[in-house]
Amino acid sequence: MSALTPPSTTPTFVWNSLTLELKERTVQLMAQLAFNRIADQSGWFTKEPDHVQPIQQPKNPV
């Protein structure tokens, strides 16, 4: 194996080495990605109702 070729790492090995917190965060991110993909494909997510006003974020949150 050359110095430029990384050793093969299986997804199972990586998953098993993650902490519970990182596993939970990963599942949350995957769910969010799936939701965004479905919502984007349907056009539902990009259509904002006329009666909804944008949320104003504070400039300097405390």
PDB file of C-alpha atoms in Angstrom:
ATOM      1  CA  MET A   1       0.000   0.000   0.000  1.00  0.00           C
ATOM      2  CA  SER A   2       1.455   3.393  -0.947  1.00  0.00           C
ATOM      3  CA  ALA A   3       1.697   6.361   1.395  1.00  0.00           C
ATOM      4  CA  LEU A   4      -0.996   8.153  -0.638  1.00  0.00           C
ATOM      5  CA  THR A   5      -3.560   5.383  -0.296  1.00  0.00           C
ATOM      6  CA  PRO A   6      -5.509   5.651   2.968  1.00  0.00           C
ATOM      7  CA  PRO A   7      -6.247   2.397   4.745  1.00  0.00           C
ATOM      8  CA  SER A   8      -9.771   1.177   4.121  1.00  0.00           C
ATOM      9  CA  THR A   9     -12.180   2.028   6.902  1.00  0.00           C
ATOM     10  CA  THR A  10     -15.622   0.525   6.955  1.00  0.00           C
ATOM     11  CA  PRO A  11     -18.646   2.651   7.889  1.00  0.00           C
ATOM     12  CA  THR A  12     -19.392   0.185  10.693  1.00  0.00           C
ATOM     13  CA  PHE A  13     -15.994   0.817  12.239  1.00  0.00           C
ATOM     14  CA  VAL A  14     -16.512   4.580  12.111  1.00  0.00           C
ATOM     15  CA  TRP A  15     -20.072   4.364  13.512  1.00  0.00           C
ATOM     16  CA  ASN A  16     -19.004   2.113  16.382  1.00  0.00           C
ATOM     17  CA  SER A  17     -16.242   4.534  17.348  1.00  0.00           C
ATOM     18  CA  LEU A  18     -18.627   7.512  17.662  1.00  0.00           C
ATOM     19  CA  THR A  19     -19.965   8.671  21.006  1.00  0.00           C
ATOM     20  CA  LEU A  20     -23.697   8.431  21.681  1.00  0.00           C
ATOM     21  CA  GLU A  21     -23.980  12.219  21.320  1.00  0.00           C
ATOM     22  CA  LEU A  22     -22.347  12.155  17.877  1.00  0.00           C
ATOM     23  CA  LYS A  23     -24.547   9.257  16.770  1.00  0.00           C
ATOM     24  CA  GLU A  24     -27.674  11.175  17.838  1.00  0.00           C
ATOM     25  CA  ARG A  25     -26.482  14.307  16.037  1.00  0.00           C
ATOM     26  CA  THR A  26     -25.721  12.293  12.907  1.00  0.00           C
ATOM     27  CA  VAL A  27     -29.225  10.795  12.885  1.00  0.00           C
ATOM     28  CA  GLN A  28     -30.729  14.276  13.366  1.00  0.00           C
ATOM     29  CA  LEU A  29     -28.699  15.667  10.462  1.00  0.00           C
ATOM     30  CA  MET A  30     -29.637  12.766   8.194  1.00  0.00           C
ATOM     31  CA  ALA A  31     -33.320  13.264   9.041  1.00  0.00           C
ATOM     32  CA  GLN A  32     -33.022  16.980   8.295  1.00  0.00           C
ATOM     33  CA  LEU A  33     -31.322  16.262   4.959  1.00  0.00           C
ATOM     34  CA  ALA A  34     -34.059  13.786   4.027  1.00  0.00           C
ATOM     35  CA  PHE A  35     -36.783  16.264   4.976  1.00  0.00           C
ATOM     36  CA  ASN A  36     -35.144  19.079   3.010  1.00  0.00           C
ATOM     37  CA  ARG A  37     -34.735  16.871  -0.053  1.00  0.00           C
ATOM     38  CA  ILE A  38     -38.381  15.790  -0.038  1.00  0.00           C
ATOM     39  CA  ALA A  39     -39.637  19.304   0.700  1.00  0.00           C
ATOM     40  CA  ASP A  40     -37.427  20.767  -2.027  1.00  0.00           C
ATOM     41  CA  GLN A  41     -38.591  18.227  -4.613  1.00  0.00           C
ATOM     42  CA  SER A  42     -42.234  18.869  -3.847  1.00  0.00           C
ATOM     43  CA  GLY A  43     -41.842  22.652  -3.868  1.00  0.00           C
ATOM     44  CA  TRP A  44     -43.680  22.733  -0.552  1.00  0.00           C
ATOM     45  CA  PHE A  45     -40.738  24.050   1.413  1.00  0.00           C
ATOM     46  CA  THR A  46     -40.056  26.960  -0.949  1.00  0.00           C
ATOM     47  CA  LYS A  47     -43.672  28.165  -1.072  1.00  0.00           C
ATOM     48  CA  GLU A  48     -44.240  30.547   1.795  1.00  0.00           C
ATOM     49  CA  PRO A  49     -47.866  31.420   2.534  1.00  0.00           C
ATOM     50  CA  ASP A  50     -48.833  35.035   1.920  1.00  0.00           C
ATOM     51  CA  HIS A  51     -49.910  35.580   5.521  1.00  0.00           C
ATOM     52  CA  VAL A  52     -46.570  34.535   7.042  1.00  0.00           C
ATOM     53  CA  GLN A  53     -44.151  37.262   8.036  1.00  0.00           C
ATOM     54  CA  PRO A  54     -40.412  36.565   8.153  1.00  0.00           C
ATOM     55  CA  ILE A  55     -38.873  35.939  11.554  1.00  0.00           C
ATOM     56  CA  GLN A  56     -36.603  38.731  12.718  1.00  0.00           C
ATOM     57  CA  GLN A  57     -33.430  37.382  14.301  1.00  0.00           C
ATOM     58  CA  PRO A  58     -31.803  39.507  17.013  1.00  0.00           C
ATOM     59  CA  LYS A  59     -28.587  41.131  15.823  1.00  0.00           C
ATOM     60  CA  ASN A  60     -26.749  40.611  19.115  1.00  0.00           C
ATOM     61  CA  PRO A  61     -28.164  37.593  20.938  1.00  0.00           C
ATOM     62  CA  VAL A  62     -27.289  37.534  24.613  1.00  0.00           C
TER      63      VAL A  62
END
